[in-house]
XYZ file of C-alpha atoms in Angstrom:
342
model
C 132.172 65.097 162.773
C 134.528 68.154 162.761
C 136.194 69.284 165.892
C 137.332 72.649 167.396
C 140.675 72.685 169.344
C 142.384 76.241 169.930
C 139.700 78.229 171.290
C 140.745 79.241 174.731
C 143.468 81.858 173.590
C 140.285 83.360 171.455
C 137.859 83.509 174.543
C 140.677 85.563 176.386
C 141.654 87.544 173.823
C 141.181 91.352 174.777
C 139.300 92.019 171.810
C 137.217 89.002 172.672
C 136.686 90.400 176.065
C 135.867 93.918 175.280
C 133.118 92.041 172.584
C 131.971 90.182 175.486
C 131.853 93.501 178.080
C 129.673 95.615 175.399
C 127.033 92.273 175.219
C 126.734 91.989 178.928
C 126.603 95.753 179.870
C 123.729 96.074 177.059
C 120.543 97.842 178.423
C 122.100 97.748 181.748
C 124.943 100.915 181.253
C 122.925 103.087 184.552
C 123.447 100.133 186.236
C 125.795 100.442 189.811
C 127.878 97.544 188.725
C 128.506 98.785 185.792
C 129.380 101.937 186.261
C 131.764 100.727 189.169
C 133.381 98.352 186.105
C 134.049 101.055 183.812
C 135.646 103.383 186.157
C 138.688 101.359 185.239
C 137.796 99.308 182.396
C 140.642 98.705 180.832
C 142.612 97.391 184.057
C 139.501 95.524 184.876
C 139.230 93.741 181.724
C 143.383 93.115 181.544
C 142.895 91.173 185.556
C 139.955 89.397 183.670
C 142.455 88.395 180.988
C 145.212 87.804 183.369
C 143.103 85.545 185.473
C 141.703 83.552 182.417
C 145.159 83.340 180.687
C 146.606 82.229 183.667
C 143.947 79.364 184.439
C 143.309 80.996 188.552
C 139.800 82.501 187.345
C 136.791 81.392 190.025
C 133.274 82.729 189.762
C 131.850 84.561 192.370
C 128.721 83.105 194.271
C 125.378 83.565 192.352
C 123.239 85.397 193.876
C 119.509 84.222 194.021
C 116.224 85.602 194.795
C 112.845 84.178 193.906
C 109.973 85.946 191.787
C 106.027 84.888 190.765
C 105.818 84.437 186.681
C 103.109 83.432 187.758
C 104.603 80.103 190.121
C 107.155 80.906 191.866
C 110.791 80.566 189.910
C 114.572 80.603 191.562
C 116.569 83.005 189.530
C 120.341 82.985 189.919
C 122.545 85.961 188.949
C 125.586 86.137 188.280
C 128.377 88.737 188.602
C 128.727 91.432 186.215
C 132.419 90.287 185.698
C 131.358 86.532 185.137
C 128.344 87.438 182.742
C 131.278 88.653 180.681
C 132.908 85.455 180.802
C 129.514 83.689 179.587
C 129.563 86.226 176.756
C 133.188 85.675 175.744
C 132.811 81.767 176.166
C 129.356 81.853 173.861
C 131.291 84.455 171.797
C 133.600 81.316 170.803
C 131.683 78.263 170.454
C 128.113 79.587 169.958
C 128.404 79.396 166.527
C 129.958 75.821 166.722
C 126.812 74.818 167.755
C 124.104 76.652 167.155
C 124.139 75.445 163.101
C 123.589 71.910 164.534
C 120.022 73.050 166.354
C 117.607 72.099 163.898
C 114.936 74.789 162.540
C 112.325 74.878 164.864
C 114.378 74.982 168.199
C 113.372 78.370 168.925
C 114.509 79.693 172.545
C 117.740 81.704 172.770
C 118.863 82.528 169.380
C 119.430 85.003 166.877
C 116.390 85.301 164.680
C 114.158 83.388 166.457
C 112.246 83.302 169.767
C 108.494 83.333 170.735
C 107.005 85.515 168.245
C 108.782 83.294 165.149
C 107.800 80.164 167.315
C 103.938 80.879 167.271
C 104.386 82.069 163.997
C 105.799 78.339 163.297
C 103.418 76.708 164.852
C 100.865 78.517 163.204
C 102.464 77.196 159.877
C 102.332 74.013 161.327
C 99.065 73.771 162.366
C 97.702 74.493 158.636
C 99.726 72.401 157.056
C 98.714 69.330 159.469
C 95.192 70.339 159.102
C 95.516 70.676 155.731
C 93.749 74.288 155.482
C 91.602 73.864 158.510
C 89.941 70.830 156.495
C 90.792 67.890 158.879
C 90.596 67.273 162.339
C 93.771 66.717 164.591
C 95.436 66.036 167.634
C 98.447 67.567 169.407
C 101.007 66.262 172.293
C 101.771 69.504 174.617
C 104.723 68.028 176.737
C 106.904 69.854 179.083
C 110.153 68.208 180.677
C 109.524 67.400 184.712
C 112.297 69.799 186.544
C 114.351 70.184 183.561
C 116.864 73.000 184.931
C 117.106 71.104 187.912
C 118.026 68.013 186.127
C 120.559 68.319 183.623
C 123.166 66.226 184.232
C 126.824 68.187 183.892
C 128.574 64.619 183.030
C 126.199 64.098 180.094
C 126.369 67.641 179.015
C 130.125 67.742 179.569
C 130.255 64.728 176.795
C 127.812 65.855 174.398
C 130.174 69.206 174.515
C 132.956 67.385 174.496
C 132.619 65.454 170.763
C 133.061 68.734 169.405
C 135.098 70.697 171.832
C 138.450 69.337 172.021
C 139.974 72.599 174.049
C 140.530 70.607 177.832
C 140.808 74.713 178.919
C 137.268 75.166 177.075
C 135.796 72.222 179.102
C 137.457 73.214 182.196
C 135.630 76.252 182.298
C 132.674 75.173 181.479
C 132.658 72.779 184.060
C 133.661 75.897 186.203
C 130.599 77.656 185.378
C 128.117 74.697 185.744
C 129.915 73.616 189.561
C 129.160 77.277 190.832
C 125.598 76.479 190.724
C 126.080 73.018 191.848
C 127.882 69.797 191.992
C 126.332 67.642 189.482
C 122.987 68.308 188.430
C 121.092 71.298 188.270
C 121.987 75.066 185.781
C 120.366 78.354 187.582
C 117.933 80.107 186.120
C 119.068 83.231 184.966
C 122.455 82.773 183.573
C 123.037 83.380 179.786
C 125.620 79.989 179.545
C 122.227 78.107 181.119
C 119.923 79.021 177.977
C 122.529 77.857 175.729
C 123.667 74.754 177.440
C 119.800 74.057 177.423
C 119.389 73.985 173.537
C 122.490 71.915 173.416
C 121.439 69.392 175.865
C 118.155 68.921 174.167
C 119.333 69.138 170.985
C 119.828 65.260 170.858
C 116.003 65.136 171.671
C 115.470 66.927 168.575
C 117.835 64.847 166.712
C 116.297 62.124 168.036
C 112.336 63.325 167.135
C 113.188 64.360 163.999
C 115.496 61.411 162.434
C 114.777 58.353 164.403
C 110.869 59.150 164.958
C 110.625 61.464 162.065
C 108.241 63.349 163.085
C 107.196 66.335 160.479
C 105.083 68.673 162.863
C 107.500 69.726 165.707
C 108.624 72.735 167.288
C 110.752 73.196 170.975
C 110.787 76.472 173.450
C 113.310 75.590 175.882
C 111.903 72.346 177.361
C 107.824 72.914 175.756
C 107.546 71.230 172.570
C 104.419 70.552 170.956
C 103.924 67.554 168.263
C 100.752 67.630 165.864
C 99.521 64.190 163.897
C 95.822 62.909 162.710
C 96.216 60.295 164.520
C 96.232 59.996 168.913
C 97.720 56.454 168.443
C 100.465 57.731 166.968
C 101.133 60.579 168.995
C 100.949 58.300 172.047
C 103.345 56.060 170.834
C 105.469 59.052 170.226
C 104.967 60.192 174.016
C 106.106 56.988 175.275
C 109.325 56.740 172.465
C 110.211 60.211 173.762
C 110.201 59.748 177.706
C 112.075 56.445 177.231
C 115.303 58.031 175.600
C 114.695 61.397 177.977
C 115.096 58.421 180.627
C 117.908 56.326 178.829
C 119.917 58.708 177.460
C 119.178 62.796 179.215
C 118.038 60.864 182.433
C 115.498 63.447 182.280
C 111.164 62.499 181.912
C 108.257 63.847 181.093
C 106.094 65.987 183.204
C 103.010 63.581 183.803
C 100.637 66.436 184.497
C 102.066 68.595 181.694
C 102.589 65.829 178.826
C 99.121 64.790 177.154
C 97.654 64.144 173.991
C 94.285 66.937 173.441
C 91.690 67.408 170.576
C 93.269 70.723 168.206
C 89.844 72.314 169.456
C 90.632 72.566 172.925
C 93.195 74.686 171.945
C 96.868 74.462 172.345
C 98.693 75.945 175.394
C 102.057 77.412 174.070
C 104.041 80.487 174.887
C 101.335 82.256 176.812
C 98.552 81.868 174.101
C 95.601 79.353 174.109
C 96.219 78.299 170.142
C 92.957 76.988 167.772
C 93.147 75.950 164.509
C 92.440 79.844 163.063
C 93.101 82.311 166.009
C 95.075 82.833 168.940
C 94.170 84.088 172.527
C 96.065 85.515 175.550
C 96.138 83.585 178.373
C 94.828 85.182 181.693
C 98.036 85.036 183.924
C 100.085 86.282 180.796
C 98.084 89.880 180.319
C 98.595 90.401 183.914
C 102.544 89.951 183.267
C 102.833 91.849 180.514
C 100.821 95.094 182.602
C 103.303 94.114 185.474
C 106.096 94.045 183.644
C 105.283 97.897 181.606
C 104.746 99.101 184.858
C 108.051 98.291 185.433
C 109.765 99.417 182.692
C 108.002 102.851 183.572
C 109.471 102.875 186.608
C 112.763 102.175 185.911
C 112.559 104.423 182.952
C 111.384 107.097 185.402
C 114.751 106.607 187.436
C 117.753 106.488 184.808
C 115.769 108.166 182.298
C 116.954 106.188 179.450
C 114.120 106.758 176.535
C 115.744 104.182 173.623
C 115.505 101.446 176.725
C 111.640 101.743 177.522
C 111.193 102.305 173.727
C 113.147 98.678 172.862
C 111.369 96.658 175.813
C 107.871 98.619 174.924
C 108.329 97.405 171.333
C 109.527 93.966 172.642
C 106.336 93.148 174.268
C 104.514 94.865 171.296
C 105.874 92.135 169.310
C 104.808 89.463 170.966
C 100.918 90.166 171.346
C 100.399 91.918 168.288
C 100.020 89.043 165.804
C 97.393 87.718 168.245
C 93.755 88.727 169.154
C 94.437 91.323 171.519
C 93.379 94.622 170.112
C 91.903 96.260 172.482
C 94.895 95.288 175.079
C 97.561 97.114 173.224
C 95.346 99.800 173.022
C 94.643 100.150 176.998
C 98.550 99.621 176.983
C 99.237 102.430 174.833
C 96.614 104.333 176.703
C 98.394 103.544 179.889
C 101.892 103.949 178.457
C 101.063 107.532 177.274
C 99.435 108.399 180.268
C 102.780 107.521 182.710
C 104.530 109.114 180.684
C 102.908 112.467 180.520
C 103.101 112.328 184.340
C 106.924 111.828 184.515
């Protein structure tokens, strides 16, 4: 297995840093904070450098606040001068890991996401039925708690067979104690996504070359699994909690984790999937109106068209494969009609 030692002058290099400012100030440049930060950037980002060269760097205190999407989730935000230190850390070892994630891990990287992972599973679900000719069955698990479970120690030492910078470790360990002591990542925080593919990335390992399985794709901690046969994919369920349990000391969600007929449909990424069509789910169209409202809003306050036009085209993206005609047309309807009033 190759190593990496030598990173930590990299992830406080200035050019690093300035790399690292541009991600975290993306789409956010009316912001307050961030227009407090670039009053005096460049002595800003040299204390940043200072601080991280030096080894006395400290997080500030998250800040959290709790929003309905649709149950109620506790979001954790960092500092705009510690998201750049997520950037610049993921600026240096990203790479390292993210060509070890197998194909169809698709949260929280380049390329992918949930349009390419309904896409996938739409592959998936052809291929198992073999062109809609055969009858299957599909586990939909979800992880119980699986933010609030990830164990830094474990994490620490899957990160550690490749990462052999102590500094690296040290400030990862940094980052993952300002949430908590031992368990837990906050919601929120870019370094959480990624530690989350790494951490499950040994269940994927573990799915694909110790179970083998041919028919599986991941969103953060949602994975579905297709087969012919239920027996199978029940002995699959119960393989896969025992090494969560063993070796993630995470489990299965009992209520979330069960083996259905392919007609019922299979709940994935906000869409109720069948073996030839898609639908929106309920609770989803109501986020999506929620959420344009709010981009109007704030697009009605900074006044920043290429924004609204990026996260318009975002959601666009997402529904627009599916059956939902005549919703992006009542968005576009509504869309056009905010915006001939602002």
């Amino acid at each position: 297995m190759k190593t990496y030692n030598d990173l930590y002058t990299k992830l406080y290099s200035l050019d690093n840093l300035f790399l690292a400012y541009k991600k975290a100030r993306k789409r956010k440049t009316k912001k307050d904070y961030v227009l407090e930060f670039d009053e005096d950037l460049i002595n800003n980002l040299l204390k940043l450098q200072r601080e991280l060269e030096n080894l006395i760097y400290k997080p500030q205190p998250l800040k959290t606040f709790i929003i309905r999407d649709p149950k109620l989730r506790k979001i954790s935000k960092s500092e705009f001068v510690d998201r750049i230190v997520h950037h610049a850390l993921i600026n240096v070892i990203g790479f390292i890991f993210d060509k070890t994630f197998i194909h169809d891990s698709c949260a929280n990287r380049k390329g992918k996401g949930t349009s390419k992972a309904i896409e996938r599973l739409k592959i998936f679900i052809k291929k198992a039925t073999k062109n809609y000719k055969i009858d299957i069955f599909f586990l939909k698990a979800d992880i119980k708690k699986y933010f609030d479970n990830v164990d830094h120690d474990i994490l620490l030492n899957i990160i550690g067979k490749k990462i052999k910078d102590r500094n690296i470790i040290d400030l990862i360990q940094l980052i993952l104690n300002n949430h908590c002591s031992k368990l837990g990542m906050p919601l929120g925080n870019l370094t959480s996504q990624f530690f989350a593919n790494i951490y499950l990335n040994e269940l994927d390992y573990f799915i694909k070359y110790e179970l083998k399985i041919k028919y599986y794709i991941r969103y953060v901690d949602d994975f579905v699994i297709l087969h012919n046969n239920k027996h199978v994919l029940e002995f699959y369920k119960q393989e896969i909690n025992n090494f969560l349990r063993n070796t993630l000391s995470l489990e299965l969600h009992k209520d979330k984790s069960k083996i259905y007929f392919i007609d019922n449909g299979i709940n994935f990424l906000g869409f109720r999937h069948f073996d030839r069509y898609s639908l929106l789910k309920m609770h989803k169209r109501k986020i999506i109106k929620n959420k344009l409202t709010f981009m109007l809003k704030e697009y009605k306050e900074v006044n920043s068209y290429g924004n609204l036009m990026r996260n318009i085209e975002s959601v666009f993206s997402y529904i627009e494969h599916e059956n939902t005609f005549n919703l992006r047309r009542n968005l576009v309807n509504k869309i056009n009609l905010k915006l001939n009033t602002i």
